[in-house]
Structure formats: C-alpha cells, structure tokens
XYZ file of C-alpha atoms in Angstrom:
456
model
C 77.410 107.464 70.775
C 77.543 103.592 70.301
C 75.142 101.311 69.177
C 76.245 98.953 71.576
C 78.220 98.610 75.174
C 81.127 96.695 74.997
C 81.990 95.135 78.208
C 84.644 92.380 79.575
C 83.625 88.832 78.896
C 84.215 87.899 82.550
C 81.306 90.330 84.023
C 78.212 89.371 82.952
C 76.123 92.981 83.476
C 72.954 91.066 82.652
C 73.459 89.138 86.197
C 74.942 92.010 88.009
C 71.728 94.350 86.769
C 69.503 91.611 88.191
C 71.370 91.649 91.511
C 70.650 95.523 91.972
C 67.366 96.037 90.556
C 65.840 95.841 93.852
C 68.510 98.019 95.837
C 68.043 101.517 96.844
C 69.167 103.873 94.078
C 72.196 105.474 96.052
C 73.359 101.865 96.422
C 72.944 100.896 92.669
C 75.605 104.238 92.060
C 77.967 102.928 94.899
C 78.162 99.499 92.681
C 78.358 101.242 89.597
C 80.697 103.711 90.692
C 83.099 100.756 91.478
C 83.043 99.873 87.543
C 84.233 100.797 84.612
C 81.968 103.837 82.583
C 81.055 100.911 80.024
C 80.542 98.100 82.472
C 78.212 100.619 84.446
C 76.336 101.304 81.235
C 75.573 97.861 80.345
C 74.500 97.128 83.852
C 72.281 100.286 83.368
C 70.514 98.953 80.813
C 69.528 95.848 81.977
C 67.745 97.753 85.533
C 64.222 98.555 84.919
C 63.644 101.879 83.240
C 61.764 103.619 86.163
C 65.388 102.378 88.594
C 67.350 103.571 85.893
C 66.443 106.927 85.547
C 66.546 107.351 89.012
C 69.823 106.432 89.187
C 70.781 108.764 86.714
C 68.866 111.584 88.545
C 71.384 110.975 91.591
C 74.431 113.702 91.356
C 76.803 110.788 93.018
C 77.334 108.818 89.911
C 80.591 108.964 88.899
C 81.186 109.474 85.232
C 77.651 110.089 84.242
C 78.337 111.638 81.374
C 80.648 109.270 80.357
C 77.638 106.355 80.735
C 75.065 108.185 79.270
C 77.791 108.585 76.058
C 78.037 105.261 75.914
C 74.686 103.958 75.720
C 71.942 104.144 72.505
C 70.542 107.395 71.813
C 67.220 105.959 71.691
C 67.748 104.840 75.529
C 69.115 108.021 76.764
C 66.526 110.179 75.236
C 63.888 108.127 76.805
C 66.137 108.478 80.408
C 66.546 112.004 80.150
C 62.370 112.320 80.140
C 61.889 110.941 83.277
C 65.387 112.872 84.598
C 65.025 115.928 86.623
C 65.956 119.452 84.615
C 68.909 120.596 86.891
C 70.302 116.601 87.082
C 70.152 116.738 82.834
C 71.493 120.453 83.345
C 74.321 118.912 85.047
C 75.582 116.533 82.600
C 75.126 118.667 79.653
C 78.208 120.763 81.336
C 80.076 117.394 81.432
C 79.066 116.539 77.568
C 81.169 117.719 74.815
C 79.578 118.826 71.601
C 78.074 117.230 69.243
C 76.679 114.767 71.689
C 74.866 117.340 73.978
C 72.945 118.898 71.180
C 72.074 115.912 69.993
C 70.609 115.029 73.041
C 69.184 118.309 73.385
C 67.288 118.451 70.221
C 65.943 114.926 71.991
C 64.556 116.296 74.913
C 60.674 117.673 74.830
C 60.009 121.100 74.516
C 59.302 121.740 78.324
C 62.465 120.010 79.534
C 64.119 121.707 77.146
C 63.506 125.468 77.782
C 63.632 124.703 81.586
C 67.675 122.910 80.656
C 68.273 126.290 78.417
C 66.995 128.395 81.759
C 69.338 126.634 83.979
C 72.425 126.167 81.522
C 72.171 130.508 81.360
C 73.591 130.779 85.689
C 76.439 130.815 86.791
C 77.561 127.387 88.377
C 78.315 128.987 91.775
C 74.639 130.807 91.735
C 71.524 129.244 93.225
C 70.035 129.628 89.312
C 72.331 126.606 88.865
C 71.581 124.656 91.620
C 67.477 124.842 91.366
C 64.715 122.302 90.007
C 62.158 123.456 87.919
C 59.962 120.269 89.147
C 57.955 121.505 92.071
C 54.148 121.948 92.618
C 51.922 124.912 92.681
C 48.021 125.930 93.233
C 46.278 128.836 92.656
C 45.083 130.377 96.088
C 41.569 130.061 95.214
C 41.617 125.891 95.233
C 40.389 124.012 98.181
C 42.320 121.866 100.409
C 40.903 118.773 98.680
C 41.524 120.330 95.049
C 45.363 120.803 96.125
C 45.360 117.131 97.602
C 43.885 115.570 94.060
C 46.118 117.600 92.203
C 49.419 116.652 94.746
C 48.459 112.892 93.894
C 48.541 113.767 90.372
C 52.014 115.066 90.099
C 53.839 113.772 92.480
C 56.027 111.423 90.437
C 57.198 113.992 88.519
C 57.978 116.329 91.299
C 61.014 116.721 92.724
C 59.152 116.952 96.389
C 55.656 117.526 97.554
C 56.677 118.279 101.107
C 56.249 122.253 100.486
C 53.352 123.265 97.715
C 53.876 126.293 96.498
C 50.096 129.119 96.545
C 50.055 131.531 94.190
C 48.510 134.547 93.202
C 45.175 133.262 90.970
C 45.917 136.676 88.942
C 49.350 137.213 88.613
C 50.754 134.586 89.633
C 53.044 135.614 91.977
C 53.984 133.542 94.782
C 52.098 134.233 98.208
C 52.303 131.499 100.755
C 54.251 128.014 101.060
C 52.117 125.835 102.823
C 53.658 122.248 104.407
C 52.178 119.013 103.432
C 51.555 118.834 106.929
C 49.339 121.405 107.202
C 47.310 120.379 104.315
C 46.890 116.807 105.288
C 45.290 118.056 108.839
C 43.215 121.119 107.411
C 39.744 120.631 106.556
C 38.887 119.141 102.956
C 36.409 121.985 101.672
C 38.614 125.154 103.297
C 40.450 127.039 101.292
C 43.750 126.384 100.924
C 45.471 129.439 102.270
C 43.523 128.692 105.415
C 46.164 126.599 106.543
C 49.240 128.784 105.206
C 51.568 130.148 108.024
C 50.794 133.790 108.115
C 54.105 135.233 107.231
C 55.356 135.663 103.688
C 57.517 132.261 102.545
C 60.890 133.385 102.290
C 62.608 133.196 99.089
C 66.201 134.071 97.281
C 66.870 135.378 93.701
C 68.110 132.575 91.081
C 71.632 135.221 91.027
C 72.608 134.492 94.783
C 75.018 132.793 95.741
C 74.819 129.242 96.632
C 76.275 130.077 100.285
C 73.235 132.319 100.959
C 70.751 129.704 100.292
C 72.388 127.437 102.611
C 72.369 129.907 105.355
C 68.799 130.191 105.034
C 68.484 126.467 104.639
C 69.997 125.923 107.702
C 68.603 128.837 109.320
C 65.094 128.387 109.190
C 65.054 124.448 108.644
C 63.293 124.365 105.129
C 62.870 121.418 102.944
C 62.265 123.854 99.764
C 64.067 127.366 99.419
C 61.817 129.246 96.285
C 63.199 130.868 93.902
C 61.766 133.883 92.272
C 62.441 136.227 89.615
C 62.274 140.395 89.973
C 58.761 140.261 89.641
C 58.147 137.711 92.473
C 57.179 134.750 90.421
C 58.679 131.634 91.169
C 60.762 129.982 88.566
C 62.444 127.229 90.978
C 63.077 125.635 94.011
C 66.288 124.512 95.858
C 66.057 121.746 98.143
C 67.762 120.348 100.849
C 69.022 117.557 99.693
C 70.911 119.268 96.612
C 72.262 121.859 98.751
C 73.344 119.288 100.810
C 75.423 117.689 98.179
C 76.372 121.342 96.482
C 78.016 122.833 100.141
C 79.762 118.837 100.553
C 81.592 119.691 97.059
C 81.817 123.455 97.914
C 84.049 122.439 101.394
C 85.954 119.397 99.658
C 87.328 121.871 97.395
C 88.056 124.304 100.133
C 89.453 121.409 102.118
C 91.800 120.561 99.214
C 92.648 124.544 98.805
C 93.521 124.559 102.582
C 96.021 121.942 102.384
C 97.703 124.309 99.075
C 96.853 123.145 96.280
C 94.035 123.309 93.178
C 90.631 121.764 94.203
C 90.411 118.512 92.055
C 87.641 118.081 89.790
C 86.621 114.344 90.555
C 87.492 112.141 92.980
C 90.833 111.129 94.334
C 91.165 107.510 92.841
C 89.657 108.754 89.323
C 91.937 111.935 88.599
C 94.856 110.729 86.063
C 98.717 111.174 87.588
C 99.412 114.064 85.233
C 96.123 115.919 86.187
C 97.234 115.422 90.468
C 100.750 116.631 89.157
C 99.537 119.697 87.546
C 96.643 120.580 90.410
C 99.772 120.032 93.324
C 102.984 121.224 91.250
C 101.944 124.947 90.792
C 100.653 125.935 94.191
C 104.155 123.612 95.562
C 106.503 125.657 92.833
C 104.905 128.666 94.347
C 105.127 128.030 97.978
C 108.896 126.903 96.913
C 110.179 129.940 95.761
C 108.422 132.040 99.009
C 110.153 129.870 101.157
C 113.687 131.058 99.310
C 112.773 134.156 100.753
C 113.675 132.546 103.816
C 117.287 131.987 102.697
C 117.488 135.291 101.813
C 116.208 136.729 104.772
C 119.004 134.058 106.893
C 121.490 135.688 104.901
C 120.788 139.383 105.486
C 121.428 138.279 108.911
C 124.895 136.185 108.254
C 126.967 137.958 110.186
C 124.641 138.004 113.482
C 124.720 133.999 112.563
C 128.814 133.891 112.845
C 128.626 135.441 115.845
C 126.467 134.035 117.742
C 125.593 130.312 116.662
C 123.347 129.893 119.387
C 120.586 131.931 117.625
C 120.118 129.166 114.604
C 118.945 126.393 117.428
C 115.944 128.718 117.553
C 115.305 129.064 114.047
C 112.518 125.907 113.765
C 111.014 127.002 117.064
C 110.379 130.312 115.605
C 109.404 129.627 112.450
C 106.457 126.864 113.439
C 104.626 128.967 116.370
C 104.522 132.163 113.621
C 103.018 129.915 111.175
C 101.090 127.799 113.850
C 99.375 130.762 114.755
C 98.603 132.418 111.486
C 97.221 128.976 110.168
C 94.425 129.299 112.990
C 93.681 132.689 112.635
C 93.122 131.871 108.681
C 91.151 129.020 109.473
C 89.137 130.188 111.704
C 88.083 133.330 109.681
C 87.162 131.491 106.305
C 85.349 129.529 108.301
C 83.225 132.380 109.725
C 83.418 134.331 106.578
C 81.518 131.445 105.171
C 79.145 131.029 107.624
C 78.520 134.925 107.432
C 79.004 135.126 110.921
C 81.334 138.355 109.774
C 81.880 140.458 106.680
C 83.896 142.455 105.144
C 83.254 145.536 107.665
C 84.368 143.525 110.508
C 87.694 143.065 109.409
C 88.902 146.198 111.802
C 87.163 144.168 114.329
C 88.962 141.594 113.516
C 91.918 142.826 113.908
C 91.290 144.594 117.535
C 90.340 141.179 118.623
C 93.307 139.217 117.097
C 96.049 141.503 118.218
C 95.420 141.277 122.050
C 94.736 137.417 121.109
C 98.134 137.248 119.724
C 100.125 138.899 122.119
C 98.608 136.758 124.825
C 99.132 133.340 123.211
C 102.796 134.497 121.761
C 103.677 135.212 125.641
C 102.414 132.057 126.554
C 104.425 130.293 124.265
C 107.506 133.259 125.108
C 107.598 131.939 128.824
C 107.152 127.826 127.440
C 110.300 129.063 125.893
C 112.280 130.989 128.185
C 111.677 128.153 131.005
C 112.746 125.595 128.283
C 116.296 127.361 128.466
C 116.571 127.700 132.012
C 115.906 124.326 132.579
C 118.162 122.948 130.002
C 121.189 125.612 131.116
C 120.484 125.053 134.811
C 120.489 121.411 134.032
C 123.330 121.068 132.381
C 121.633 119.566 129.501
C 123.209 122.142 127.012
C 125.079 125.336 128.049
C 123.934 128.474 126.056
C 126.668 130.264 127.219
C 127.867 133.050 129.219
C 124.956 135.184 127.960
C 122.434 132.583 128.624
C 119.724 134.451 129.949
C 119.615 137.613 127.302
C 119.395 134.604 124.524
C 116.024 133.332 126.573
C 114.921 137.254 126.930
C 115.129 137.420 123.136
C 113.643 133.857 122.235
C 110.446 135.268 124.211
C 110.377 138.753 123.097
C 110.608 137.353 119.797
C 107.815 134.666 119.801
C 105.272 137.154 121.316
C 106.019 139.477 118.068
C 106.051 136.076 115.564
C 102.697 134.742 117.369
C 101.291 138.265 117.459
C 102.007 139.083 113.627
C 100.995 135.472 112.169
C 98.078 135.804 114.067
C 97.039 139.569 112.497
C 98.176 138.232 109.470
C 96.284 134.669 109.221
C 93.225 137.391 109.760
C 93.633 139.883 107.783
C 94.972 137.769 104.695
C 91.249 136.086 103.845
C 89.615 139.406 103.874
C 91.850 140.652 101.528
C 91.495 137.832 99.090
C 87.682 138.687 99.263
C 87.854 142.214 98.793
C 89.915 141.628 95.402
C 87.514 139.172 94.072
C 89.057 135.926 95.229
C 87.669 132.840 96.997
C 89.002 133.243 100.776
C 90.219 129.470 101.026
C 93.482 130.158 98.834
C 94.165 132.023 101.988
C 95.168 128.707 102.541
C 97.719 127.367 105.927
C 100.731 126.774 103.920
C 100.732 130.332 101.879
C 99.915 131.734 105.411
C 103.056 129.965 107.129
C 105.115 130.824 103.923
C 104.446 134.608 104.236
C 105.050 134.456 108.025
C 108.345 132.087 108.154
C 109.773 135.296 106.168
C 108.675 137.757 108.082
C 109.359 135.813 111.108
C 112.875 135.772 111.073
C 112.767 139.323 110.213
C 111.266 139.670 113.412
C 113.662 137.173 115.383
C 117.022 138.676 114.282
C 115.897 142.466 114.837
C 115.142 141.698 118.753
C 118.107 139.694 118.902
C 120.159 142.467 117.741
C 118.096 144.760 120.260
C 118.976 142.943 122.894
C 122.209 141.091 122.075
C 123.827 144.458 121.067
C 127.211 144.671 123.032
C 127.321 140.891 123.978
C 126.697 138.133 121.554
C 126.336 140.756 119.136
C-alpha cells in the first residue's frame, strides 16, 4: 500500500471531500464512483471518519478494494473497525495477497474470527451473505433491560429492528421479537411477553441465497436468522443485502439471457479485452450451431432446386420456432427461480406446454396460410400452380416448429439444473440456435409429405 494518494493537480479532493461530507452515504459512492480509484481515495480521506467508514460499509462502491489499497495502512485498519464483518468479508475476496493478510493481522480479534467464519461459505450460500452484527438478550431480561441494552449497541449493529431472545441456558435461539413490540410492551414484563407466539423462522448458513429471498419476500422480514445444526444463531441476513445480492444475482442472469458470460463489474469499467473474451466464446459457440443450419439446408438441396418457393419461407420458419422456445425458456427460469416449480414438475411441464404449443403454432399456421392466399389471390406474388399445398405445408409446418421450440424452451432449463448447471445459460439465443436446426428439419419433412408428386 502507499504512503500517500497521488491525485491530478486539477481536482482538489480536499474541496470535493468538504462538498460531500454532509451527503447521504449512497450519494458520497455515486460521486466517488464517478472518479478515479485514487481520486476517490484522497477524497475519502478528507470525509470525517464516522462518513467514511460508512461509505466503505456500502457494497455499491465501485473499486473498493482498489481504494482501500491505495490509502495508509494505518487509515484502513482504523476503517475496517468500524466496517461491518460481511462488508470487510467482501473486499478481502477482491484483495490480492499480501495486502489482505496484512490487513487481516490488523483487524481485532472479534472481527477477525467472525471475517475467517464468513470467508469459509460458499459465495452463492446465505453463510456468505450474513452479518455477524445483530443484537441478542437472554429470555430472562425485562423489557426495559433489552431497551438499555438496544441503546447500548446500536451503533455497532447492523439493525435493531428485530432483537434476537435466546435461550438463558443454551443459548439457542427462541423468539424474534420486533422493535415494535418492545417499544409498546410494558417496561418491567418480561421480554418474551411480547414475542409472537410462533417459533422465528430461520435458514442454515449452507442455503442457498435464493431460499432466503423467498422467505424474505414471503413473510416480509427485515432480519432472516441464521443458525447452525444446533439451533444457535451465528448470523443474520437482512433485507437490504439481499436486496442488493438477488439485483447482482438477475444482472448476471440478464447478461446470460442475452448469450453471453455474466460480467464481473460494471459495463463502463470492464476493459475491451475482458467484454471480448466474456461475448466471443458464447458468439463462437452459437456460430458454429448455427452451421448446422447450412448443413441441414443442404441435406435438403435437391427439394430446394425443385421447388424455390420453399426458401421464401425459410426466415418465417426459423423466427416463430425460436420465438416460441425463447418464451417457454424464459418463462420457466423465471419460475424455477421463484420456486414456483421444481424439478418434479418438469412432466408437468411438458403436458402443459405441448397443448400450449400446438395452439399458438396453429395460430400462427392460419396467420400464415391467409398471408398466401391473400398475396396469390391478390396478385401480389404468384406461388404457383400448386399454391395452396405450399400454404397447407407452411401451416402444418409452423404448428410442429411452434410446438417443438416451445417443449424444447421448457424442457432445456430443467435439464441444465438436473446436471448441475445454473438454468439461465438456457439462455434465448442457444434456445433459437438448437431450434433453427431442428426447425428446418421439421419444415422440409412436411413439405416433402405433402409436396410429394407435385413440387416435389
């Protein structure tokens, strides 16, 4: 780390830190975000230490670790004491060595054993994602005990909203009572007098990040505990980091569904050989499926010479195949997510998305078919002699497309699961690859069904 933060002469960070020490912390990181990693640093030090840290302790600052890298040692271990232990958690991923255990070996001993708890889950689990900072009471306190004792800690708490009762023997947690509650309760009853009566619900510091969200969301809570085997609780999750964790989470899905590698920061920050390398692989791979295409157009080269009138179609086909297996796809991630299905339900799925196919694929079949007449009776384009088998086949053929894209778009996501994969590389444009293929498969056996002693 530096001594000292060099910045441009023509920004004075002294003035600029003056400017923002009175702004709201998530608008001191939209200013720094705007600057330069050493800029931002200098600017840093000149807030007041209290604003500092807790602009540190917001997950929205761009190129924290690159900041904290850049300022004295002396500095940062005096920030990181007044940091939060999953925030410090956080940046230690983004540090290399041998600056994190340097600022390890910095941190108290507390901090420290709560950052080597964290640092040991996975980064998708809610282990990860928890704060160690929360507050707790035995059961046998008073309601004016846990209110002296809430004023106490509450600026090093992460929130006070939910307090935490637990066992006064083992320690295990019993009841989450709402600051609401307590604040309305009577000073000299006992605390669990004014517990809701059913058990708090709680998740493991192993599950998944998407399960604490659905509970979250479920049951409206501020806090989520976490508790270990034996039911003591090691952690919370609140709503305002799961908030930012699921806004990450469905960026990189986002970025998945459009075929490509999530990206690691944000769009005007990643460097042009890190977007070609996250967009060339997935767009080399969706390349060479699409020569399948070509090879598929010229299994069917001599129906092609002899009757011409079957490429117009080509496009049409193509799209409404892919169309539909891009909604299907979409549409189950989305409820795979959500856990509004599972992995049992995909034969459900299926039952439901075949009738669903062949309905919309005869919708389009007639859209198409009427398209023909009109233009042949029109005289907008003649289609030939055989006019009406080439509209029979352009609908027979889309209600097969639509019908297959649409069991495929389904079918492909629960697949991806059940092999260990996330379900958004299932994403639109490997969905319409896979179907484009199989599509014109599809279109040049009916034509040759029906076509057979005329065109063909």
């Amino acid at each position: 780390m530096n001594a000292t933060v060099p910045f441009p002469a023509k920004i004075d960070p002294s003035v600029l830190a003056a400017r923002l020490s009175d702004e709201r912390a998530p608008d001191i990181v939209e200013a720094l975000n705007a600057e330069a990693p050493e800029v931002a640093a200098a600017i840093l030090l000149g807030l007041p230490h209290e604003r500092a840290v807790e602009v540190l302790d917001q997950p929205e600052l761009d190129d924290a670790a690159d900041i904290i890298e850049m300022l004295p040692r002396d500095r940062v271990a005096s920030y990181l004491s007044g940091m939060s232990a999953d925030r410090i958690t956080d940046l230690f991923r983004e540090i290399e060595e041998p600056g994190r255990s340097d600022l390890r070996a910095r941190l108290d001993a507390e901090t420290r054993g709560a950052v080597d708890r964290l640092s040991a889950y996975g980064e998708e689990s809610v282990g990860s994602l928890m704060t160690t900072e929360f507050v707790t009471v035995p059961g046998d306190w008073t309601i004016r005990q846990t209110l002296d004792h809430v004023r106490q800690v509450e600026k090093t708490r992460e929130t006070i909203y939910s307090i935490f009762v637990l066992d006064p023997r083992t320690r295990a947690l019993t009841k989450a009572v709402p600051l609401r509650r307590l604040i309305s309760g009577d000073p000299d009853d006992n605390v669990l007098s004014v517990a809701p009566g059913r058990r708090p619900l709680a998740v493991s510091p192993t599950a998944s990040r998407e399960e604490a969200a659905r509970l979250i969301s479920k049951y409206d809570l501020l806090a989520l505990p976490v508790i270990d085997a034996v039911g003591h609780l090691i952690g919370i999750v609140t709503v305002d980091d799961m908030i930012d964790a699921m806004v990450e989470k469905q960026t990189q899905d986002v970025q998945r569904f459009g075929g490509m590698e999530a990206l690691p920061e944000p769009y005007m920050e990643i460097g042009f050989f890190t977007m070609i390398r996250k967009r060339a692989g997935w767009l080399c791979a969706l390349f060479l499926g699409e020569m399948m295409t070509a090879t598929a157009m010229q299994g069917f080269e001599g129906e092609l010479e002899k009757a011409i009138v079957l490429t117009l179609f080509i496009p049409l086909i193509m799209s409404s195949g892919g169309n539909s297996g891009s909604q299907a796809t979409s549409l189950l991630i989305r409820a795979l997510a959500l856990h509004e299905i599972r992995l049992r339900d995909w034969w459900r799925v299926a039952i439901r998305e075949v009738p669903t196919g062949l309905v919309l694929g005869t919708i389009l079949g007639i859209i198409g078919i009427v398209r023909i007449v009109v233009w042949q009776k029109a005289g907008l384009y003649d289609y030939g002699v055989h006019w009406p088998l080439v509209a029979a086949t352009v609908g027979a053929a889309l209600v097969g497309i639509v019908t297959f894209g649409s069991l495929t778009g389904s079918m492909l996501p629960f697949l991806l699961q059940r092999l260990g994969f996330d379900p958004a590389t299932a994403s639109a444009p490997f969905v319409a690859t896979l179907v484009d293929v199989t599509g014109l498969v599809i279109y040049f056996s009916v034509a040759m069904l029906i076509l057979k002693g005329t065109l063909l």
